[in-house]
Short mmCIF file of C-alpha atoms in Angstrom, two decimals:
data_model
loop_
_atom_site.label_atom_id
_atom_site.label_comp_id
_atom_site.label_asym_id
_atom_site.label_seq_id
_atom_site.Cartn_x
_atom_site.Cartn_y
_atom_site.Cartn_z
CA MET J 1409 -86.41 -72.18 118.57
CA ARG J 1410 -89.66 -73.64 119.44
CA ARG J 1411 -90.78 -74.04 116.00
CA LYS J 1412 -87.26 -75.96 115.39
CA ASN J 1413 -87.99 -78.13 118.35
CA ILE J 1414 -91.41 -78.91 117.19
CA ILE J 1415 -90.15 -80.34 113.94
CA ASP J 1416 -86.84 -81.74 115.49
CA THR J 1417 -89.33 -83.87 117.94
CA ALA J 1418 -92.15 -84.35 115.07
CA GLU J 1419 -89.40 -85.96 113.04
CA GLU J 1420 -88.03 -88.42 115.87
CA LEU J 1421 -91.60 -89.68 116.45
CA PHE J 1422 -92.18 -89.99 112.71
CA PHE J 1423 -89.37 -92.58 112.39
CA LYS J 1424 -89.57 -94.31 115.66
CA ARG J 1425 -93.24 -94.99 115.08
CA GLY J 1426 -94.52 -93.81 112.00
CA TYR J 1427 -96.48 -90.64 111.00
CA GLU J 1428 -99.97 -92.47 110.87
CA ASN J 1429 -99.23 -93.52 114.69
CA ILE J 1430 -98.45 -90.01 116.13
CA THR J 1431 -101.06 -87.52 116.64
CA MET J 1432 -100.90 -83.66 117.21
CA ALA J 1433 -100.98 -84.62 121.35
CA ASP J 1434 -97.95 -86.87 121.09
CA ILE J 1435 -95.84 -84.00 119.43
CA ALA J 1436 -96.90 -81.70 121.92
CA GLU J 1437 -96.18 -84.01 124.64
CA GLY J 1438 -92.53 -84.51 123.02
CA ALA J 1439 -92.05 -80.68 122.75
CA GLU J 1440 -92.92 -80.30 126.60
CA LEU J 1441 -95.76 -77.95 124.78
CA ALA J 1442 -99.33 -77.45 125.26
CA ARG J 1443 -101.39 -78.66 122.36
CA SER J 1444 -102.64 -75.10 121.90
CA THR J 1445 -99.07 -73.69 121.69
CA LEU J 1446 -98.57 -76.34 119.00
CA TYR J 1447 -101.29 -75.28 116.80
CA LEU J 1448 -99.96 -71.24 116.96
CA TYR J 1449 -97.05 -73.02 115.01
CA PHE J 1450 -98.65 -75.83 112.74
CA LYS J 1451 -102.45 -76.03 111.93
CA ASN J 1452 -101.83 -79.74 111.60
CA LYS J 1453 -99.60 -82.84 111.21
CA LYS J 1454 -99.25 -82.70 107.91
CA GLU J 1455 -97.86 -79.17 108.20
CA ILE J 1456 -95.49 -80.75 110.26
CA TYR J 1457 -94.82 -83.57 108.22
CA LEU J 1458 -94.12 -80.61 104.99
CA ALA J 1459 -91.81 -78.48 107.55
CA ILE J 1460 -89.71 -81.88 108.07
CA SER J 1461 -89.71 -82.52 104.10
CA PHE J 1462 -88.69 -78.88 103.09
CA ARG J 1463 -85.97 -78.72 106.35
CA SER J 1464 -84.39 -82.16 104.54
CA THR J 1465 -84.54 -80.76 101.14
CA GLU J 1466 -82.49 -77.98 101.86
CA LEU J 1467 -79.91 -79.89 103.45
CA LEU J 1468 -79.73 -82.51 101.14
CA ASN J 1469 -79.32 -79.31 98.39
CA LYS J 1470 -76.51 -77.77 100.48
CA MET J 1471 -75.03 -80.96 100.75
CA LEU J 1472 -75.02 -81.33 96.57
CA LYS J 1473 -73.68 -78.07 96.16
CA LYS J 1474 -70.61 -78.70 98.30
CA ILE J 1475 -70.04 -81.87 96.14
CA MET J 1476 -70.56 -80.46 93.04
CA ARG J 1477 -68.22 -77.49 93.68
CA LYS J 1478 -65.31 -79.90 94.12
CA VAL J 1479 -66.10 -82.30 90.87
CA LYS J 1480 -65.23 -80.96 87.25
CA PRO J 1481 -68.40 -80.89 84.86
CA GLY J 1482 -68.24 -83.56 82.28
CA TRP J 1483 -66.98 -81.17 79.58
CA LYS J 1484 -63.89 -80.07 81.54
CA ARG J 1485 -62.90 -83.59 81.98
CA LEU J 1486 -63.54 -84.63 78.57
CA LYS J 1487 -61.25 -81.67 77.27
CA CYS J 1488 -58.66 -82.55 79.56
CA SER J 1489 -58.37 -86.13 78.25
#
């Protein structure tokens, strides 16, 4: 739960102020954690960014799979014509 909170907070901060303008201290403050606690979960800002990217990729994959289940494959559409 805490890890998700950190990722959510960092994502919001990166979106609002930009990746380069955010520090680990900013993320810790936003997540209402001590910096030392933040470092128990992530070793640096890049690692948090990668966690955000991974989560976004997983979400996109789920959305695409859901769409693809509803769509007939091209070969089936051609065969029916």
